[in-house]
XYZ file of C-alpha atoms in Angstrom:
733
model
C -8.263 -11.340 12.920
C -8.346 -14.858 11.533
C -8.171 -15.420 7.791
C -8.029 -18.631 5.823
C -6.479 -19.700 2.556
C -8.983 -20.260 -0.257
C -9.025 -24.010 -1.085
C -10.359 -23.310 -4.579
C -7.267 -21.245 -5.333
C -5.027 -23.853 -3.740
C -6.420 -26.426 -6.133
C -5.877 -24.098 -9.097
C -2.331 -23.028 -8.148
C -1.115 -26.494 -7.017
C -2.770 -28.816 -9.556
C -2.077 -32.538 -9.814
C -3.662 -32.697 -13.272
C -3.636 -30.136 -16.089
C -5.676 -30.202 -19.300
C -4.631 -27.907 -22.148
C -7.566 -27.066 -24.447
C -6.119 -26.076 -27.793
C -2.901 -28.013 -27.157
C -0.578 -27.945 -30.134
C 2.588 -29.549 -31.394
C 3.422 -26.519 -33.543
C 6.197 -24.404 -32.006
C 5.144 -20.806 -31.543
C 1.455 -21.489 -30.955
C 0.176 -20.550 -27.507
C -1.270 -24.042 -27.071
C 2.168 -25.567 -27.604
C 4.101 -23.589 -24.994
C 2.502 -24.876 -21.751
C 2.832 -28.505 -22.868
C 6.496 -27.921 -23.722
C 7.250 -26.055 -20.483
C 5.545 -28.595 -18.246
C 7.560 -31.393 -19.819
C 10.797 -29.389 -20.002
C 10.764 -28.485 -16.306
C 9.645 -31.865 -15.018
C 6.070 -31.383 -13.864
C 5.135 -34.755 -12.320
C 1.331 -34.505 -12.489
C -0.903 -35.581 -15.388
C -0.681 -33.534 -18.590
C -3.857 -33.923 -20.674
C -3.774 -32.311 -24.149
C -7.187 -31.491 -25.665
C -7.397 -31.198 -29.448
C -10.205 -32.690 -31.598
C -7.924 -32.882 -34.642
C -5.065 -34.901 -33.156
C -4.642 -38.256 -31.457
C -1.463 -37.171 -29.688
C 0.321 -33.889 -28.886
C 4.064 -33.780 -28.222
C 4.017 -37.510 -27.522
C 1.054 -37.393 -25.142
C -2.366 -38.908 -25.944
C -4.928 -36.217 -26.775
C -8.688 -36.115 -26.123
C -11.219 -34.290 -28.326
C -12.771 -32.308 -25.452
C -12.967 -32.167 -21.674
C -15.987 -34.479 -21.538
C -13.926 -37.242 -23.130
C -11.490 -37.305 -20.204
C -11.939 -40.151 -17.741
C -10.853 -38.062 -14.752
C -11.448 -34.833 -12.900
C -9.034 -32.018 -13.726
C -7.596 -29.563 -11.219
C -6.625 -27.042 -13.894
C -7.760 -26.375 -17.447
C -5.714 -24.081 -19.662
C -7.847 -22.463 -22.383
C -5.645 -21.662 -25.381
C -8.431 -21.274 -27.942
C -9.970 -18.173 -29.580
C -12.274 -16.094 -27.400
C -15.360 -17.155 -29.379
C -14.714 -20.827 -28.509
C -13.599 -20.476 -24.879
C -17.054 -20.699 -23.272
C -18.019 -23.699 -25.411
C -14.801 -25.491 -24.494
C -15.439 -24.989 -20.790
C -19.087 -25.956 -21.118
C -18.106 -29.356 -22.482
C -16.774 -30.297 -19.048
C -18.967 -32.361 -16.764
C -20.355 -30.496 -13.704
C -17.770 -30.709 -10.918
C -15.063 -32.034 -13.238
C -12.872 -28.905 -13.366
C -11.399 -27.012 -10.420
C -9.970 -23.939 -12.113
C -9.198 -22.483 -15.508
C -6.497 -20.223 -16.905
C -7.721 -18.291 -19.937
C -4.872 -17.079 -22.135
C -7.032 -15.672 -24.903
C -7.568 -11.957 -25.480
C -10.623 -10.451 -27.173
C -12.831 -10.187 -24.095
C -13.828 -7.150 -21.991
C -10.739 -5.188 -23.009
C -12.087 -4.938 -26.586
C -15.555 -3.443 -26.047
C -19.209 -4.435 -25.712
C -19.013 -7.667 -27.719
C -16.002 -8.805 -25.706
C -17.769 -7.907 -22.468
C -20.686 -10.141 -23.447
C -18.365 -13.068 -24.240
C -16.552 -12.603 -20.934
C -19.853 -12.585 -19.044
C -20.927 -15.773 -20.809
C -17.652 -17.456 -19.874
C -18.037 -16.338 -16.258
C -21.624 -17.597 -16.112
C -20.495 -21.093 -17.068
C -17.650 -20.968 -14.541
C -19.967 -19.751 -11.803
C -22.537 -22.445 -12.576
C -19.916 -25.198 -12.387
C -17.855 -23.813 -9.477
C -14.781 -23.179 -11.631
C -12.313 -20.447 -10.621
C -11.062 -18.315 -13.537
C -7.652 -16.701 -13.932
C -7.851 -14.211 -16.801
C -8.963 -13.980 -19.527
C -6.330 -12.076 -21.501
C -3.606 -13.202 -19.128
C -0.198 -14.828 -19.364
C -1.087 -17.493 -16.808
C 0.980 -18.496 -13.796
C 3.936 -20.550 -12.582
C 4.325 -22.510 -9.368
C 8.097 -22.839 -9.191
C 8.329 -25.438 -6.406
C 5.809 -27.780 -8.057
C 7.102 -27.023 -11.571
C 3.718 -25.895 -12.833
C 4.154 -23.728 -15.944
C 0.620 -22.740 -16.891
C 1.811 -19.983 -19.197
C 2.622 -19.318 -22.826
C 5.413 -16.863 -21.962
C 8.724 -17.869 -23.556
C 10.608 -16.500 -20.522
C 10.953 -19.820 -18.620
C 11.906 -21.620 -21.827
C 15.100 -19.552 -21.835
C 15.974 -20.477 -18.267
C 14.002 -21.094 -15.105
C 14.068 -18.703 -12.210
C 15.522 -19.988 -8.943
C 13.190 -21.432 -6.332
C 12.783 -18.984 -3.483
C 10.430 -17.140 -1.171
C 9.059 -14.314 -3.352
C 5.496 -14.576 -4.622
C 5.009 -12.256 -7.602
C 1.639 -11.182 -9.012
C 0.996 -8.766 -11.876
C -2.092 -7.385 -13.583
C 0.023 -6.932 -16.704
C 1.312 -10.008 -18.466
C 4.026 -8.068 -20.297
C 5.342 -6.536 -17.074
C 5.060 -9.892 -15.368
C 7.192 -11.601 -18.022
C 9.739 -8.798 -17.779
C 9.761 -9.103 -13.983
C 10.286 -12.870 -14.241
C 13.364 -12.310 -16.418
C 14.654 -9.574 -14.098
C 14.248 -11.872 -11.099
C 16.165 -14.582 -12.921
C 18.980 -12.192 -13.870
C 19.255 -10.776 -10.351
C 19.161 -14.203 -8.739
C 15.892 -13.628 -6.883
C 14.119 -16.850 -6.001
C 10.385 -17.081 -6.674
C 7.746 -19.284 -5.109
C 4.964 -18.272 -7.498
C 4.519 -15.997 -10.507
C 0.952 -15.013 -11.421
C -0.571 -12.704 -14.042
C -4.242 -11.800 -13.662
C -5.222 -10.102 -16.952
C -8.839 -8.936 -17.123
C -9.622 -10.286 -13.638
C -13.056 -11.620 -14.526
C -12.879 -13.634 -11.304
C -9.493 -13.925 -9.604
C -7.809 -10.558 -9.071
C -4.596 -9.283 -7.529
C -6.206 -9.092 -4.091
C -7.194 -12.772 -4.263
C -3.621 -13.665 -5.159
C -2.077 -11.526 -2.410
C -4.432 -13.101 0.114
C -3.606 -16.615 -1.080
C 0.142 -15.927 -1.075
C -0.178 -14.551 2.467
C -1.168 -18.072 3.543
C 1.251 -19.939 1.288
C 3.998 -21.701 3.240
C 6.503 -21.284 0.393
C 6.137 -17.489 0.217
C 7.942 -15.010 2.498
C 7.629 -11.790 0.481
C 4.907 -10.632 -1.928
C 5.647 -8.398 -4.920
C 2.678 -6.940 -6.814
C 2.247 -4.831 -9.939
C -1.102 -3.031 -10.069
C -2.916 -0.887 -12.581
C -6.148 -0.504 -10.600
C -8.665 -2.104 -8.273
C -12.388 -2.754 -8.471
C -12.987 -4.136 -4.975
C -11.352 -1.916 -2.383
C -12.587 -3.884 0.635
C -11.098 -7.099 -0.713
C -7.731 -5.459 -1.369
C -7.725 -4.065 2.164
C -8.442 -7.555 3.492
C -5.632 -9.056 1.423
C -3.076 -6.509 2.626
C -4.255 -7.057 6.202
C -3.805 -10.819 5.771
C -0.252 -10.337 4.495
C 0.558 -7.956 7.338
C -0.863 -10.329 9.952
C 1.142 -13.203 8.450
C 4.328 -11.127 8.715
C 4.814 -11.163 4.938
C 5.822 -7.749 3.581
C 4.199 -6.557 0.360
C 6.021 -4.467 -2.252
C 3.696 -2.743 -4.705
C 4.295 -0.915 -7.956
C 1.050 0.930 -8.642
C 0.945 2.863 -11.917
C -1.351 5.795 -12.597
C 0.334 8.175 -10.112
C -0.229 11.101 -12.466
C -3.287 12.048 -14.495
C -1.560 10.919 -17.699
C -0.542 7.638 -16.080
C -4.070 7.053 -14.799
C -5.507 7.606 -18.284
C -2.968 5.195 -19.764
C -3.886 2.546 -17.208
C -7.580 2.930 -17.934
C -7.045 2.549 -21.657
C -4.751 -0.447 -21.206
C -7.068 -2.546 -19.066
C -10.605 -2.466 -17.808
C -9.302 -1.774 -14.292
C -10.197 1.426 -12.470
C -7.188 3.635 -11.850
C -8.702 5.274 -8.785
C -7.360 8.220 -6.833
C -3.627 7.825 -6.318
C -3.618 9.605 -2.972
C -6.046 6.973 -1.721
C -3.770 4.156 -2.870
C -0.878 5.834 -1.076
C -2.985 5.963 2.083
C -3.991 2.326 1.655
C -0.392 1.143 1.377
C 0.752 3.230 4.338
C -2.189 2.032 6.425
C -1.350 -1.638 5.903
C 2.426 -1.413 5.907
C 2.911 -2.194 2.206
C 5.967 -0.642 0.552
C 5.243 1.329 -2.598
C 8.018 1.182 -5.182
C 8.243 4.265 -7.398
C 10.486 2.668 -10.001
C 11.292 -0.775 -11.352
C 14.728 -0.536 -9.727
C 13.149 0.128 -6.327
C 10.608 -2.655 -6.916
C 13.357 -5.241 -7.258
C 15.669 -3.727 -4.648
C 12.932 -3.869 -2.026
C 11.929 -7.416 -2.907
C 15.594 -8.426 -2.850
C 16.250 -6.848 0.546
C 13.136 -8.231 2.199
C 13.867 -11.734 0.941
C 17.618 -11.721 1.659
C 17.621 -10.167 5.125
C 16.493 -12.787 7.598
C 16.543 -10.074 10.269
C 15.215 -6.684 9.163
C 16.049 -3.337 10.790
C 13.955 -2.738 13.888
C 14.408 1.013 13.720
C 15.847 3.813 11.613
C 19.282 4.203 13.221
C 21.895 3.518 10.551
C 25.628 3.068 10.907
C 27.706 3.886 7.811
C 31.222 2.454 7.553
C 33.260 3.531 4.549
C 36.715 3.651 3.018
C 35.841 6.915 1.233
C 34.927 10.119 3.027
C 33.291 11.562 -0.086
C 31.025 8.583 -0.668
C 30.300 8.516 3.049
C 28.981 12.073 2.771
C 26.861 11.038 -0.223
C 25.415 8.144 1.769
C 24.735 10.451 4.714
C 22.759 12.800 2.462
C 20.743 9.873 1.130
C 20.131 8.653 4.679
C 18.646 11.990 5.724
C 16.339 12.010 2.697
C 15.318 8.408 3.497
C 14.357 9.354 7.058
C 17.262 7.498 8.661
C 19.189 8.836 11.653
C 22.994 8.598 11.949
C 23.959 8.413 15.636
C 27.640 8.879 16.407
C 29.548 5.923 17.881
C 30.367 5.939 21.574
C 33.102 8.463 22.403
C 35.398 5.699 23.648
C 34.941 3.786 20.392
C 35.842 6.919 18.428
C 38.959 7.368 20.536
C 40.060 3.763 19.985
C 39.663 4.132 16.211
C 41.720 7.346 16.159
C 44.406 5.683 18.238
C 44.603 2.917 15.650
C 44.133 5.124 12.549
C 44.906 8.771 13.433
C 43.631 10.055 10.065
C 40.297 8.200 10.265
C 36.892 9.895 10.459
C 35.430 8.493 13.706
C 31.941 9.966 13.508
C 29.053 8.514 11.539
C 29.794 7.907 8.658
C 32.884 6.194 10.047
C 35.711 6.562 7.504
C 38.654 4.190 7.977
C 40.090 5.231 4.577
C 42.093 2.752 2.509
C 43.816 1.534 5.670
C 41.431 -1.417 5.651
C 43.308 -2.770 2.608
C 46.632 -3.005 4.450
C 45.124 -3.870 7.823
C 42.345 -6.437 7.197
C 41.464 -6.879 10.857
C 40.421 -3.233 11.023
C 37.121 -3.958 9.290
C 35.719 -6.324 11.903
C 37.277 -4.550 14.866
C 35.752 -1.187 13.937
C 32.334 -2.668 13.221
C 32.407 -4.551 16.525
C 33.208 -1.326 18.343
C 30.404 0.543 16.564
C 27.804 -2.088 17.360
C 28.879 -2.973 20.893
C 26.271 -0.865 22.693
C 23.261 -1.525 20.441
C 22.891 1.968 19.014
C 22.418 0.895 15.368
C 19.581 -0.946 13.637
C 21.512 -1.618 10.411
C 25.032 -1.236 9.057
C 25.993 -0.157 5.528
C 29.599 -0.704 4.457
C 31.134 0.970 1.369
C 34.167 -0.875 -0.015
C 34.399 0.678 -3.507
C 36.383 -1.488 -5.919
C 38.044 -3.442 -3.084
C 35.244 -5.970 -3.443
C 36.769 -7.202 -6.700
C 40.061 -8.042 -5.005
C 40.741 -11.784 -4.768
C 43.296 -11.133 -2.040
C 40.744 -9.340 0.156
C 37.869 -11.747 -0.448
C 38.650 -13.924 2.632
C 38.526 -10.744 4.758
C 35.128 -9.713 3.428
C 33.665 -13.210 3.651
C 34.891 -13.593 7.231
C 33.505 -10.171 8.073
C 30.033 -11.064 6.767
C 30.076 -14.432 8.520
C 31.261 -12.996 11.851
C 28.794 -10.106 11.703
C 25.934 -12.554 11.322
C 27.233 -14.606 14.263
C 28.118 -11.720 16.591
C 25.399 -9.202 15.692
C 22.467 -11.198 14.293
C 20.017 -8.355 15.052
C 21.886 -5.814 12.912
C 21.403 -6.533 9.189
C 24.358 -5.782 6.940
C 24.611 -4.263 3.462
C 27.764 -4.061 1.347
C 28.213 -1.397 -1.319
C 30.974 -2.737 -3.549
C 31.848 -4.334 -6.878
C 31.862 -8.066 -6.181
C 32.039 -10.740 -8.884
C 28.701 -12.563 -9.286
C 29.773 -15.715 -7.476
C 31.129 -13.697 -4.530
C 27.945 -11.665 -4.404
C 25.835 -14.807 -4.254
C 27.963 -16.180 -1.407
C 27.450 -13.011 0.625
C 23.730 -13.119 -0.049
C 23.620 -16.698 1.210
C 25.044 -15.290 4.445
C 22.134 -12.836 4.625
C 24.120 -9.800 3.459
C 22.765 -7.383 0.865
C 25.127 -6.362 -1.927
C 24.646 -3.177 -3.959
C 26.815 -1.572 -6.580
C 25.134 1.822 -6.044
C 25.450 3.135 -2.461
C 22.524 5.525 -2.981
C 20.257 2.627 -3.941
C 21.455 0.772 -0.853
C 20.532 3.616 1.483
C 17.132 4.182 -0.147
C 16.364 0.489 0.201
C 17.473 0.337 3.822
C 15.360 3.407 4.599
C 12.232 1.898 3.067
C 12.672 -1.469 4.792
C 13.468 0.213 8.116
C 10.220 2.124 7.771
C 8.291 -1.143 8.040
C 9.257 -1.533 11.684
C 8.572 2.131 12.384
C 5.092 1.778 10.890
C 4.222 -1.548 12.505
C 2.695 0.093 15.552
C 0.359 2.113 13.343
C -0.857 -0.740 11.150
C -2.825 -2.676 13.764
C -5.942 -0.941 12.417
C -8.372 -3.467 13.809
C -11.182 -1.353 12.471
C -10.430 -2.298 8.895
C -9.453 -5.913 9.350
C -13.013 -7.153 9.038
C -12.578 -6.470 5.326
C -11.527 -10.103 5.060
C -14.114 -11.852 7.202
C -14.959 -14.163 4.319
C -18.490 -13.034 3.539
C -19.730 -13.326 -0.014
C -20.496 -10.293 -2.094
C -21.381 -11.507 -5.529
C -18.000 -12.545 -6.886
C -17.892 -14.018 -10.350
C -18.315 -17.588 -9.186
C -19.902 -17.125 -5.763
C -16.811 -18.082 -3.752
C -15.855 -16.117 -0.617
C -14.683 -12.561 -1.060
C -13.923 -9.793 1.399
C -16.747 -8.090 3.170
C -17.376 -4.485 2.297
C -18.510 -3.536 5.802
C -15.420 -2.926 7.901
C -17.188 -1.299 10.811
C -17.847 -4.228 13.153
C -14.828 -4.542 15.418
C -14.540 -5.311 19.074
C -11.535 -2.980 19.472
C -13.616 0.109 18.680
C -16.997 0.907 20.252
C -19.934 1.234 17.880
C -20.955 4.677 16.677
C -24.042 5.920 18.475
C -27.055 6.165 16.235
C -27.682 9.752 15.193
C -31.012 11.215 16.235
C -30.709 13.961 13.612
C -33.007 13.415 10.631
C -31.456 12.759 7.238
C -31.757 15.795 5.006
C -31.223 16.698 1.382
C -29.082 19.665 2.455
C -27.445 20.707 5.723
C -26.684 24.180 6.923
C -23.794 24.695 9.304
C -25.852 24.394 12.491
C -27.428 21.154 11.313
C -24.036 19.808 10.214
C -22.463 20.687 13.560
C -25.288 18.964 15.383
C -24.701 15.765 13.410
C -20.965 15.888 14.124
C -21.556 16.605 17.815
C -23.545 13.393 18.016
C -20.675 11.631 16.234
C -18.359 12.540 19.108
C -16.586 15.545 17.625
C -16.042 18.560 19.923
C -18.391 21.338 18.779
C -18.775 24.664 20.680
C -22.115 25.919 21.923
C -23.791 28.231 19.445
C -27.114 29.894 18.691
C -28.926 30.284 15.381
C -30.265 33.825 15.346
C -33.077 34.577 12.916
C -33.066 38.303 13.727
C -30.811 40.950 15.232
C -32.453 40.884 18.685
C -31.818 37.153 19.022
C -28.198 37.671 17.978
C -27.710 40.399 20.599
C -29.237 38.218 23.340
C -27.024 35.276 22.400
C -23.938 37.511 22.429
C -24.828 38.775 25.886
C -24.998 35.223 27.212
C -21.545 34.470 25.800
C -19.880 36.818 28.318
C -17.147 37.737 25.875
C -16.396 38.511 22.239
C -18.395 36.524 19.680
C -18.231 35.498 16.052
C -21.148 35.873 13.646
C -21.497 33.644 10.562
C -24.194 33.410 7.955
C -26.016 30.070 7.948
C -27.083 28.880 4.525
C -27.179 25.464 2.866
C -26.247 27.220 -0.400
C -23.036 28.921 0.783
C -19.999 26.739 1.424
C -17.287 29.401 1.762
C -18.769 32.116 3.968
C -15.737 34.403 4.108
C -15.718 34.768 0.338
C -19.120 36.502 0.420
C -18.603 38.598 3.543
C -20.547 36.154 5.664
C -18.263 36.175 8.739
C -17.602 38.835 11.411
C -15.078 38.174 14.176
C -14.379 39.409 17.686
C -17.544 41.446 18.209
C -18.364 42.882 21.660
C -21.364 44.930 22.743
C -24.866 45.353 21.382
C -24.013 47.949 18.728
C -21.180 45.903 17.270
C -23.340 42.780 17.114
C -26.263 44.604 15.461
C -23.951 46.249 12.955
C -22.199 42.956 12.220
C -25.517 41.138 11.772
C -26.769 43.733 9.269
C -23.445 43.851 7.393
C -23.436 40.059 6.924
C -26.959 39.992 5.523
C -26.308 42.937 3.185
C -23.085 41.404 1.833
C -24.541 37.936 1.356
C -27.630 39.273 -0.460
C -25.354 41.256 -2.772
C -23.043 38.338 -3.607
C -25.612 35.504 -3.496
C -29.044 37.004 -4.106
C -30.741 33.614 -4.560
C -29.167 31.870 -1.560
C -31.439 30.585 1.167
C -30.545 32.251 4.477
C -31.532 30.348 7.605
C -30.102 32.933 9.971
C -26.841 33.997 11.569
C -24.850 31.771 13.905
C -23.604 33.362 17.128
C -20.765 31.627 18.985
C -18.070 32.602 21.481
C -14.746 33.576 19.934
C -12.446 30.579 20.115
C -9.162 30.709 22.016
C -5.847 30.732 20.216
C -4.729 27.522 18.570
C -3.521 26.015 15.319
C -6.107 25.789 12.561
C -6.373 22.334 10.989
C -8.629 20.907 8.331
C -10.290 17.520 8.581
C -12.379 16.091 5.808
C -13.936 12.961 4.349
C -14.803 12.083 0.800
C -16.259 8.895 -0.601
C -13.925 7.125 -2.999
C -15.730 5.008 -5.617
C -13.472 2.004 -4.924
C -12.505 2.257 -1.258
C -15.425 4.135 0.271
C -14.915 6.874 2.882
C -11.406 8.345 3.037
C -10.422 10.775 5.796
C -8.065 13.716 5.185
C -5.999 15.733 7.666
C -3.883 18.836 7.176
C -3.225 22.326 8.429
C -6.193 24.618 7.790
C -6.390 27.964 6.095
C -7.117 29.280 2.642
C -3.998 27.766 1.036
C -4.646 24.120 1.871
C -5.523 23.299 -1.756
C -2.379 25.046 -2.997
C 0.108 23.591 -0.526
C -1.491 20.115 -0.533
C 0.200 19.271 2.759
C -2.346 16.649 3.748
C -2.492 12.976 4.664
C -5.178 10.354 4.108
C -6.427 7.131 5.659
C -9.252 4.784 4.730
C -12.065 4.758 7.276
C -12.398 3.412 9.862
C -9.068 3.475 11.698
C -7.740 3.578 15.233
C -5.818 6.071 17.378
C -2.397 4.812 16.279
C -3.255 5.327 12.615
C -4.604 8.803 13.397
C -1.349 9.758 15.123
C 0.573 8.430 12.136
C -1.362 10.563 9.654
C -0.915 13.680 11.841
C 2.859 13.156 11.995
C 2.986 12.580 8.239
C 2.335 16.167 7.171
C 5.235 18.555 6.577
C 3.676 21.108 8.925
C 3.723 18.747 11.898
C 6.373 20.928 13.565
C 3.758 23.694 13.946
C 1.603 21.332 15.967
C 4.571 20.406 18.149
C 5.066 24.058 19.039
C 7.074 26.428 16.843
C 8.718 29.792 17.619
C 7.777 29.643 21.270
C 4.181 28.520 20.776
C 2.945 25.753 23.100
C 2.564 22.232 21.660
C -0.942 21.326 20.545
C -3.148 18.591 21.955
C -2.066 15.943 19.427
C -3.974 13.128 21.079
C -7.208 15.103 21.040
C -6.640 15.717 17.330
C -6.200 11.982 16.855
C -9.391 11.300 18.800
C -11.291 13.663 16.502
C -9.917 11.898 13.431
C -10.924 8.507 14.811
C -14.421 9.803 15.589
C -14.810 11.172 12.058
C -13.529 7.914 10.549
C -16.031 5.865 12.537
C -18.863 8.235 11.654
C -17.918 8.147 7.966
C -17.828 4.354 7.939
C -21.096 3.945 9.819
C -22.853 6.407 7.474
C -21.025 5.580 4.249
C -24.316 5.366 2.343
C -25.571 8.731 3.575
C -22.760 11.251 3.061
C -20.384 11.831 0.172
C -18.345 14.568 1.817
C -17.600 16.137 5.199
C -15.338 19.096 5.845
C -14.390 20.624 9.175
C -12.365 23.775 8.577
C -11.061 24.880 10.883
C -10.660 22.171 13.460
C -8.833 24.228 16.055
C -6.016 22.420 17.882
C -5.674 23.958 21.338
C -2.615 23.709 23.614
C -1.809 20.281 25.002
C -4.434 19.074 27.435
C -7.101 21.547 26.245
C -8.529 19.509 23.375
C -9.755 20.634 19.962
C -12.787 22.527 18.641
C -14.685 22.044 15.369
C -15.492 25.636 14.395
C -17.119 25.163 10.996
C -18.545 22.197 9.129
C -19.924 21.304 5.712
C -21.907 18.092 5.259
C -22.816 16.888 1.756
C -25.357 14.048 1.457
C -24.799 11.295 -1.087
C -26.651 11.701 -4.348
C -29.598 9.339 -4.689
C -29.470 8.093 -1.091
C -32.572 6.412 0.216
């Protein structure tokens, strides 16, 4: 997939001229702060204050309005009340302004009147080709070019270091806090952006632009919601394809959190399980806490070489802490291979009381024998069995006498084992810590945090094979879809991809309701494996169909009004012979008429009894933001209680399908448990891919699909869709 940086955003985020409407010389006013910051930090472009009541602002000549300027302006900062913002922008000549940052609140977040003012502002911007950041936002900073288009006091108290992290936040308050945290932790930023109400430019636009920005290596995003799911998918795909990892803190994980997000901004909180699926699908790391948010950004930016697998070596001077780190490693999905037997023997020969297995415990001997550190690590890493190394040094890191040993160790590790990233867990003074980080070594005070971070980053490589997902990459093909100002946005149709054949057009007519036979027919045409069956409208037809089956059969009531047949006595299993079939047919009809007297009954389905296998459930529902989302889990009546399911956004490929199958806790049952044969995992994946392609191709027609059970047969024997429910979309044409 080929994506391109948006030149309109490049002009906004790298301006050579900035006009501040509402510029002020009064400290504390929002119109004063950007002028002060631009001058304080040495911005070398033109600063153009706009104020009709002043001839000069902070020593710079002021103009009464934008029309009075004798030049075009790359960026306009609107620091005036909401009621005057549209008028201020309208005073510009057509084509004069490239982009605008709107600080002011009082727009769509306040109600109907604010919505109307925001729409009026957007109409002017759209008419004149002006990109809008905000309103109700804290602005942005371009650290390399010293652009401080913000009224946050954070950079006035000290600028963050220049670095490779691009940070974008829907919340200005969180963004300002994150800026200060980055400064305190020594993280270097390329850009810092807050998006506010997102009348035009949203988080997805910023992620996509940062994915193409040469100064950015890592993207950190804080999200409260999303309105355009296709565009966000395209942005995450662009970052993945550019090799730039994305760390996301997405609030609203619980119902209470989702309600808080909705009341705080106009953003849609969405279904959190869908966001989880989105991030997994595109290889973005989801941070569950602020600590994890910064630890992940720190690790991804500091490590020039990231772990290429999940095999971790732990090297410690404390057996107890080593055990703690081992526990954390297991929870983080990391494996702890033992060193080579000869390496263990050499360590014991040198330190008889050492622990030679992984974690490798050399005890405090490393203090009296400095060469032990490098020698043991060299021995551990000699045969390439580790993807990362974590070293716990306790308080020894604060020792001035041992500092040359630790510095040499970090330097030699980088030279001798450049493919094995290193993390220290120790108490180093700040200047020592920074020196180690310059050598590409992570430094943590908390060993548990170190292991959690390593596990998450190592998971990126493990997931890389499953994030190719060519079927969803067309979400950023650059088509327009009615964005605020008519500039390119992501396409909403992600179904046209050369890597996946098109879905065959269904010959089944569209219906208002579908009974099971009709639903199975539709899914058969979609490529899902459906057994042969007969719809019997009377007992004689049922008996004849059972005779043709040459074995036991199942009978099921067929009704568009009954979703859960077993609950109303609508299913009879393992019937053989005419009498059993007739009795079963009559019993089903009697029970259904008793429990659902008004239900329409189309007949009774007769099908051969299925062979033994593992019952799975496969479903699709239409998310209001992201469209069709496919679910997979183990089937049965307790699926809603256990909630052991995984999700992916449709469409997706075979690798993604395998990933979602392996994600569930019950995966071991599919591999073969307690002597049972392993299931046909690849056939399961094929069925998931087929459903995802069908759901995407017919996203306007169906709101829900459920196949329960989808029977997974032994390896090589495929799968069978034994029951299906198909719900048309409301109001479809």
